[in-house]
Short mmCIF file of C-alpha atoms (C1' of nucleotides) in Angstrom, two decimals:
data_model
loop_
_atom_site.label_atom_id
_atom_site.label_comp_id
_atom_site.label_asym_id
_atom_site.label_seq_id
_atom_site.Cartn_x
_atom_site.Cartn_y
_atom_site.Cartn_z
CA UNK A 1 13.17 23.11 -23.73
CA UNK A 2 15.09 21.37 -21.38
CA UNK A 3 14.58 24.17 -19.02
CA UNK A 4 11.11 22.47 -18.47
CA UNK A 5 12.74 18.83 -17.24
CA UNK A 6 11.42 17.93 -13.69
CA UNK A 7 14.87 17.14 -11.86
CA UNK A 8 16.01 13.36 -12.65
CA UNK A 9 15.30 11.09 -10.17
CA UNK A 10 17.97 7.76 -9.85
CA UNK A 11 15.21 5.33 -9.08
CA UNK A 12 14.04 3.73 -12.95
CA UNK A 13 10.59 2.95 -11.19
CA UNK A 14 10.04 6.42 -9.60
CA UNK A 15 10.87 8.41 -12.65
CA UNK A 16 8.53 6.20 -15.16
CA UNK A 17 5.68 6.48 -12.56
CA UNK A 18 6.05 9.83 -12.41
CA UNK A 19 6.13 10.25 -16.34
CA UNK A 20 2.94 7.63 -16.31
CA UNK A 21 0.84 9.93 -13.73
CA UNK A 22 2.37 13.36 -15.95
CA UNK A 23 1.17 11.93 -19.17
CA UNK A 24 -1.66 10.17 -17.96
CA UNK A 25 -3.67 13.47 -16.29
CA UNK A 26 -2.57 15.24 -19.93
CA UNK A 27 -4.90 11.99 -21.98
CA UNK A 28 -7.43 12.43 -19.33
CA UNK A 29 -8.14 15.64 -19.46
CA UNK A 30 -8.43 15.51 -23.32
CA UNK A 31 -10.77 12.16 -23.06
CA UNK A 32 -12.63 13.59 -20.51
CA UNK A 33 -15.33 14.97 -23.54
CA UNK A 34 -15.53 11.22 -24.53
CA UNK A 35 -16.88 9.59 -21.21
CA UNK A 36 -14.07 7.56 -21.49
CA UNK A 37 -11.06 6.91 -19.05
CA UNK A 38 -7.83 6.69 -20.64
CA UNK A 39 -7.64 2.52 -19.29
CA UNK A 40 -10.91 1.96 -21.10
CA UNK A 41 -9.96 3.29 -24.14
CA UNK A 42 -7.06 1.62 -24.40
CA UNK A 43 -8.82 -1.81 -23.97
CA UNK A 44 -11.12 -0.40 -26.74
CA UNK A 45 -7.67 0.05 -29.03
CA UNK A 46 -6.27 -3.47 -28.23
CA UNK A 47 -9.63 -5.44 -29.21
CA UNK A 48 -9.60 -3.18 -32.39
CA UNK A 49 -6.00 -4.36 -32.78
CA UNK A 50 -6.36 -8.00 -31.94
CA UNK A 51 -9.85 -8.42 -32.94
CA UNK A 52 -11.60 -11.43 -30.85
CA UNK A 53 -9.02 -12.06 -28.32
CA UNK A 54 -9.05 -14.27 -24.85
CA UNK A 55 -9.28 -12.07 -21.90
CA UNK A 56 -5.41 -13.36 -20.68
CA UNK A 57 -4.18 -12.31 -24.11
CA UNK A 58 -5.19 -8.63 -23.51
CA UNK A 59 -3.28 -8.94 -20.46
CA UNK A 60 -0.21 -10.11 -21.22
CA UNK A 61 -0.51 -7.28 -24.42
CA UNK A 62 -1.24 -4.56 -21.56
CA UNK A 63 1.06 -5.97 -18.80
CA UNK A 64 -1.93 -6.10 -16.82
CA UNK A 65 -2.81 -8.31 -14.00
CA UNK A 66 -6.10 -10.31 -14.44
CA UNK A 67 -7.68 -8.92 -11.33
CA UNK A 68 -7.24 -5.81 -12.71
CA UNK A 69 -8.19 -6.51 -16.25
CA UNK A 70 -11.44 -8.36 -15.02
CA UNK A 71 -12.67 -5.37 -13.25
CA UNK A 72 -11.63 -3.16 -16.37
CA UNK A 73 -13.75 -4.76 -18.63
CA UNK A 74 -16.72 -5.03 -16.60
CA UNK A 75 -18.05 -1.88 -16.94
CA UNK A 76 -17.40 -1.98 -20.86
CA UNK A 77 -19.08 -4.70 -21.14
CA UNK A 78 -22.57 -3.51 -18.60
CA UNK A 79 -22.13 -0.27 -21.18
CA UNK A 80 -22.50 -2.44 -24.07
CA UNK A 81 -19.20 -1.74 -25.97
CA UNK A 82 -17.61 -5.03 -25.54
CA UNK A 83 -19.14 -8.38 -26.14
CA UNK A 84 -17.95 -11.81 -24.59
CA UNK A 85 -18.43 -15.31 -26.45
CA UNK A 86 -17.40 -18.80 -24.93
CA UNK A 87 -14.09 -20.48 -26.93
CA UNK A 88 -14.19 -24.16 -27.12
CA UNK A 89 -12.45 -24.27 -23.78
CA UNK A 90 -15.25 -23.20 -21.59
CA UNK A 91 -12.88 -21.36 -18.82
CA UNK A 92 -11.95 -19.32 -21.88
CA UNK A 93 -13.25 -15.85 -22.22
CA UNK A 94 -12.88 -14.22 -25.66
CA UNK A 95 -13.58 -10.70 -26.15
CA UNK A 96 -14.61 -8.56 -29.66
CA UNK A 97 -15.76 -5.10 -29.98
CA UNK A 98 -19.53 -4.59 -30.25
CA UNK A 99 -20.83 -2.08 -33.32
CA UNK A 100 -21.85 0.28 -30.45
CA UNK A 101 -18.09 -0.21 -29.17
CA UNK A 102 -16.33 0.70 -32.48
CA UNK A 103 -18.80 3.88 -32.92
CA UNK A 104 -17.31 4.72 -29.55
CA UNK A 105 -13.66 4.20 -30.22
CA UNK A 106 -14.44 6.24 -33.71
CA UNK A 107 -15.90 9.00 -31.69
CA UNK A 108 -12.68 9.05 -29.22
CA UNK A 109 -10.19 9.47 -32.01
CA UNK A 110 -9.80 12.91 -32.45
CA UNK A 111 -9.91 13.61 -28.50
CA UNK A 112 -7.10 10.91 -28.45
CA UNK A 113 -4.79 12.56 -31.35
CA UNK A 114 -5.46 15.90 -29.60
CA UNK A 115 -3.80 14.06 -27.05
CA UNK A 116 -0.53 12.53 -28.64
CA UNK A 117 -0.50 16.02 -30.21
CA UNK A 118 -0.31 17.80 -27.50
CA UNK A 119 2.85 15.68 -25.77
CA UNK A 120 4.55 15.60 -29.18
CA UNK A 121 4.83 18.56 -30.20
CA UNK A 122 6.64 19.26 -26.61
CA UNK A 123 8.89 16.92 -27.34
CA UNK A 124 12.38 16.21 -29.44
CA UNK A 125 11.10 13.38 -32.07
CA UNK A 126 13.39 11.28 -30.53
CA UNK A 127 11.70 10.74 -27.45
CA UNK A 128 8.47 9.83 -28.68
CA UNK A 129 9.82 6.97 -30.05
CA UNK A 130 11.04 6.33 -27.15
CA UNK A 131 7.77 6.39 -25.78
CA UNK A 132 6.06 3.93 -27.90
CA UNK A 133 9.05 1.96 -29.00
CA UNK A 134 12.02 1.56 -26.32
CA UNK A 135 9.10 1.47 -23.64
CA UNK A 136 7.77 -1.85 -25.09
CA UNK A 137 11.38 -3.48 -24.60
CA UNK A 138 11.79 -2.04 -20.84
CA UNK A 139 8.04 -3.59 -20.58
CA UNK A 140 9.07 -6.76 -21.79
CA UNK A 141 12.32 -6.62 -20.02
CA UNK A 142 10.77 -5.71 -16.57
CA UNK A 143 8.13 -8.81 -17.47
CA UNK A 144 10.69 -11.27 -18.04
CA UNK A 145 13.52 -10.60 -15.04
CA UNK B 1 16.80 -8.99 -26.94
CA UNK B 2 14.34 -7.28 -28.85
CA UNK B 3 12.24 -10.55 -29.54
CA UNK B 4 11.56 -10.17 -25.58
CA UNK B 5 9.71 -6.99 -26.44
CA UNK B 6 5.61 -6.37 -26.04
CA UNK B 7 4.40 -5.31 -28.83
CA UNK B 8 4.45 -1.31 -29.90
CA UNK B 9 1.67 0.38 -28.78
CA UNK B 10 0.07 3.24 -31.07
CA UNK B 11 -0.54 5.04 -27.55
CA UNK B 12 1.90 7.00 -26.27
CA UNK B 13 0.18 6.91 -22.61
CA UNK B 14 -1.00 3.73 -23.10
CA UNK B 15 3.08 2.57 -23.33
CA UNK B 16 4.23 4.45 -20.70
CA UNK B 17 1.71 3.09 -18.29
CA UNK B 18 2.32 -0.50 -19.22
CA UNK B 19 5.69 0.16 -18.69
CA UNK B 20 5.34 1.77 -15.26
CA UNK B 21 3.22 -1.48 -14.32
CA UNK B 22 5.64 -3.72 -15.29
CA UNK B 23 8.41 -2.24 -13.84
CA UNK B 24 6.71 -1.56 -10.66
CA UNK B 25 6.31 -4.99 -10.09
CA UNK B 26 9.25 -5.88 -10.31
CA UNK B 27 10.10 -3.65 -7.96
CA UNK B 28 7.72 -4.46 -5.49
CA UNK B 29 9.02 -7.99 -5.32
CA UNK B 30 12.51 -7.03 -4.21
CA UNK B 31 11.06 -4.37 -2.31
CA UNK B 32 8.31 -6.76 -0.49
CA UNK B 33 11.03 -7.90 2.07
CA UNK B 34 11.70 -4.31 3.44
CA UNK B 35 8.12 -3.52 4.52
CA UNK B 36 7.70 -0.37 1.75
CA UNK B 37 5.53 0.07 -1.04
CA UNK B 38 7.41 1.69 -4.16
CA UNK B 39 5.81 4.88 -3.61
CA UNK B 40 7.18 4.76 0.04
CA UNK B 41 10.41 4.82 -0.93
CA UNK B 42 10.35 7.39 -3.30
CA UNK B 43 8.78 9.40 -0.63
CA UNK B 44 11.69 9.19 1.59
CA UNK B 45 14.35 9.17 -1.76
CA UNK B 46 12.88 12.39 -2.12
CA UNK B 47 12.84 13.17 1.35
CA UNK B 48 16.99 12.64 1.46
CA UNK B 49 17.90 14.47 -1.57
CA UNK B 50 15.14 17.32 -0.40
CA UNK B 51 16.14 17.78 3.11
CA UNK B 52 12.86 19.35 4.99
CA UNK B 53 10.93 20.69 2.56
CA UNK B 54 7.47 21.99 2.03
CA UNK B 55 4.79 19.64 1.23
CA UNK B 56 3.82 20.97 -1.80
CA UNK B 57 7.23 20.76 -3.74
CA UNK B 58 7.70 17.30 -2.81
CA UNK B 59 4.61 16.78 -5.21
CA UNK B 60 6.10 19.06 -7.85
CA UNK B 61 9.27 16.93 -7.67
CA UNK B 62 7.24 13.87 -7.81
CA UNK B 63 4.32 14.84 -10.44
CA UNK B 64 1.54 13.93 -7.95
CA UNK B 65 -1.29 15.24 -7.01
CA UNK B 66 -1.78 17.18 -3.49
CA UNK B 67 -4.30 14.20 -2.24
CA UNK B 68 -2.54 11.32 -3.35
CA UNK B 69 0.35 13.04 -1.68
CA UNK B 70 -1.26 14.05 1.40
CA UNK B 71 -2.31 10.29 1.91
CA UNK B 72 0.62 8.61 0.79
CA UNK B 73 2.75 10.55 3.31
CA UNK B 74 0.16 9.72 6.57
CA UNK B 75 1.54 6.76 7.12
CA UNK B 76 4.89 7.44 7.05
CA UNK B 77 4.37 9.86 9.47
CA UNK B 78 2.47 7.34 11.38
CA UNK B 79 5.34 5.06 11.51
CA UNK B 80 7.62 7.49 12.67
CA UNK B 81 9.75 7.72 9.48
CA UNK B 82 9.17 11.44 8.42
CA UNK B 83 7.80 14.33 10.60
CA UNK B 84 6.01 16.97 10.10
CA UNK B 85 6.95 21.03 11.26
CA UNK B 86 5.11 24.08 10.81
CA UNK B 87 6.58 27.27 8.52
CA UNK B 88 6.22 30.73 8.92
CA UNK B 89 3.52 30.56 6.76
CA UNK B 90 1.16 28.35 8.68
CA UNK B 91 -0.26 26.46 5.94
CA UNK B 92 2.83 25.13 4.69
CA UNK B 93 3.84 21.86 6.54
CA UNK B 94 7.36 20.82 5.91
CA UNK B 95 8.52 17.10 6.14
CA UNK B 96 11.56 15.67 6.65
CA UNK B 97 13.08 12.27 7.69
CA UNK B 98 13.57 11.13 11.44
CA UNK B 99 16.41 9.08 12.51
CA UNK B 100 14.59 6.13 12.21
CA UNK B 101 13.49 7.24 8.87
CA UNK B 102 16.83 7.27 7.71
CA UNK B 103 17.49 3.59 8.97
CA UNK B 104 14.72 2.21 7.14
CA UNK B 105 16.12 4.26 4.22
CA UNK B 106 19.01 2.44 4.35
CA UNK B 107 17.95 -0.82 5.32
CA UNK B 108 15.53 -0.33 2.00
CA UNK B 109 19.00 0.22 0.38
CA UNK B 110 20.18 -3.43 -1.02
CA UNK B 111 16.86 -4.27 -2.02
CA UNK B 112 16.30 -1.02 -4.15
CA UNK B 113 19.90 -1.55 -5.97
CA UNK B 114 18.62 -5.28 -6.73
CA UNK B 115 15.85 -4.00 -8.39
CA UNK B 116 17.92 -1.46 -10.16
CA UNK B 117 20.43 -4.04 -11.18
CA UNK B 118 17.80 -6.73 -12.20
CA UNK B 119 16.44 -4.13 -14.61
CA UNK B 120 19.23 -2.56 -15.88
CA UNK B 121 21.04 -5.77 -17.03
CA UNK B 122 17.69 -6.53 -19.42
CA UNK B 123 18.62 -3.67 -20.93
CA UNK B 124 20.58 -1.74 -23.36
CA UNK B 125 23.15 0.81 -21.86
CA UNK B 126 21.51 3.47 -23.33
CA UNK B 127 17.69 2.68 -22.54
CA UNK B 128 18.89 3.16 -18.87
CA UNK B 129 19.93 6.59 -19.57
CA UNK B 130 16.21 7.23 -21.38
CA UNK B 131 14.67 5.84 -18.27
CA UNK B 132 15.98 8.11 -15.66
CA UNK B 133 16.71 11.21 -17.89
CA UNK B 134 14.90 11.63 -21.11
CA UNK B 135 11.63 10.64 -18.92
CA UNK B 136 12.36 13.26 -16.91
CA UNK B 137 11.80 15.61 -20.01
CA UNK B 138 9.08 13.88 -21.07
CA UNK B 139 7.24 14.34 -17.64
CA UNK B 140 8.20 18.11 -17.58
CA UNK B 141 7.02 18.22 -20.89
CA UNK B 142 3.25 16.56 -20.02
CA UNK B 143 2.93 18.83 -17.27
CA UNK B 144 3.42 21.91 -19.20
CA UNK B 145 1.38 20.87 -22.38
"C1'" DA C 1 -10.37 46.75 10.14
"C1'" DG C 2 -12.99 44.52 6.09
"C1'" DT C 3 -13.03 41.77 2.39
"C1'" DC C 4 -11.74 39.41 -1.63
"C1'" DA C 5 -8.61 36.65 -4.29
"C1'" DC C 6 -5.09 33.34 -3.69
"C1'" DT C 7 -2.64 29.37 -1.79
"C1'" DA C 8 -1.74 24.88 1.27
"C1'" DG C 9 -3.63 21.09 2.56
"C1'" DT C 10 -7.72 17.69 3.65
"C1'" DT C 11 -12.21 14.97 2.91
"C1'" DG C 12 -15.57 12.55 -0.01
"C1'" DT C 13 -15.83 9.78 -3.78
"C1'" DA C 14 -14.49 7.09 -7.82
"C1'" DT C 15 -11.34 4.48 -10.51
"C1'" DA C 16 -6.69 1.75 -11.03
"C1'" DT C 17 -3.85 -1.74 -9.55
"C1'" DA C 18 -2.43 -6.10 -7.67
"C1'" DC C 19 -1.79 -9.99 -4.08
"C1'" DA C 20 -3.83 -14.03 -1.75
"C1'" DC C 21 -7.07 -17.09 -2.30
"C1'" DC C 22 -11.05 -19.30 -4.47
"C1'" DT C 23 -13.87 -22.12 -8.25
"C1'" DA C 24 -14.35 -24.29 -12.62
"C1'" DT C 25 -12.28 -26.49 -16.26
"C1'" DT C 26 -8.70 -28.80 -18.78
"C1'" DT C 27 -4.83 -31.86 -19.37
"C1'" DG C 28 -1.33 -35.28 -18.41
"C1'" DT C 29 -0.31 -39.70 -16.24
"C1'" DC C 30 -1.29 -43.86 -14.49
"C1'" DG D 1 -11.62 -43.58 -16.26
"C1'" DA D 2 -9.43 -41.46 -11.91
"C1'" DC D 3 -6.97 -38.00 -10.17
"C1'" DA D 4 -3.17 -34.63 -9.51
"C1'" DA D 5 -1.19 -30.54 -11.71
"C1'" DA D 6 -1.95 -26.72 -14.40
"C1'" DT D 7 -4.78 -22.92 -16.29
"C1'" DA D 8 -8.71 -19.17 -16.82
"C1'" DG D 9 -11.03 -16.27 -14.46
"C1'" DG D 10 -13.40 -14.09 -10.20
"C1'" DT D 11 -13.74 -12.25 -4.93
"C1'" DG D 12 -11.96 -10.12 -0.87
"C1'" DT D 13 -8.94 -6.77 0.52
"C1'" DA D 14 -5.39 -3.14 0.42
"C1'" DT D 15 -2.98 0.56 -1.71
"C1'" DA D 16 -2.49 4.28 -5.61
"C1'" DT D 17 -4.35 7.95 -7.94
"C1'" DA D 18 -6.94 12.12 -8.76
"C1'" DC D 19 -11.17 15.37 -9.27
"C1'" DA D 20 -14.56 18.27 -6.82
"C1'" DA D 21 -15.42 20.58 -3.02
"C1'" DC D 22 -14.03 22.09 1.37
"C1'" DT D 23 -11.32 24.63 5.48
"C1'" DA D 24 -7.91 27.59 6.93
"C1'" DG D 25 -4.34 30.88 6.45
"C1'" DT D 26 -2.12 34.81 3.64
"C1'" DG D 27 -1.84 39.03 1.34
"C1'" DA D 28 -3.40 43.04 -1.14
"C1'" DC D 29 -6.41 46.78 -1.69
"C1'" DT D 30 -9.56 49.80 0.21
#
DNA sequence: AGTCACTAGTTGTATATACACCTATTTGTC
DNA sequence: GACAAATAGGTGTATATACAACTAGTGACT
């Protein structure tokens, strides 16, 4: 198994990018049936999470600049999956899911757990935690130096 | 510590790429004063440990796709920092660093460790080691799945 | 030699990402 | 209430990333 590591690379920031593009083209190509890009869906999975949020909450959750996150929602919204309402402070944006938007997340599960499948079955159980657990501290971490 | 941690993300991709945005930004602001992006440097990085080599196993070392690579390396070339020969095989083209390459290598040095340090000290001891080594496997394992 | 499959790299296009800067709104202070 | 400082979000621009389709060179089989 560890006959299939890519060499190491000494740079932190080189070898998680390089993990991010590896695992990212894996998701793609499983969400591909879905219409959906593997940055949409997960906006779809953190409004199912937080429910109706404020557009700056989602990213702070993502670690996502709010250039980027404006333009990422955008097209959810023109397809009708997200919905945006006014909060009592009007520069406030809150997002919620539409109906049409949680048929659509419903429809991308199995594509999605195909997915996580697929990477975790290559890999000793103690790196997947890694993945989802000791990668939100380094997140945080990297946020907060 | 921990209570400066995102929260978990059910998404395995999802994590990693937050992660890989976070860090990268960090990066990119001790990096900003050398005049290189983050995937700059870990073109030339690669370029050092590599010596001249062919094109396309710089983006097997680096997990990236033949276009992004073949426009990520233009303007380095442009710049003067790598170079370009021609194998026996006349479609290969083999790169490797020019003198002044090198310098800026170096120069790029300081920064690079800043950003290594500033990182590393948010972190547990052993979260380094899954950064630059069990991603590694985790990458090898993505592309194989 | 002809040709067909394969491989290395590039071009066209689309999305992802973020910085600098902008507008609209809110809030704190006088 | 007036107004400066802070905050939410968007625009302009630049780089990062990759898929589809392409060109060009290689090699194998006839």
């Amino acid at each position: 198994m560890a006959a299939d590591a890519l060499p190491v690379l000494a740079c932190a920031c080189a070898s998680l990018r390089r993990a991010a593009r590896a695992v990212t083209q894996l998701y793609e190509a499983e969400l591909r049936v879905t219409g959906l890009r593997v940055s949409q869906l997960t906006l779809l999975q953190a409004l199912q999470r937080m429910g109706s949020s404020p557009q700056s909450a989602l990213g702070e959750l993502l670690a996502l600049d709010a250039t980027t996150l404006s333009r990422t929602l955008r097209p959810l919204a023109r397809a009708g999956w997200i919905r945006a309402t006014r909060g009592h402070d009007r520069r406030e944006t809150r997002w919620s899911l539409t109906a049409a938007g949680r048929r659509r997340f419903a429809r991308a599960r199995a594509p999605w757990e195909r997915a996580q499948a697929r990477l975790r079955t290559r890999l000793r159980p103690e790196h997947w935690k890694l993945l989802v657990e000791d990668l939100a501290l380094v997140a945080g971490a990297a946020r907060r130096a």
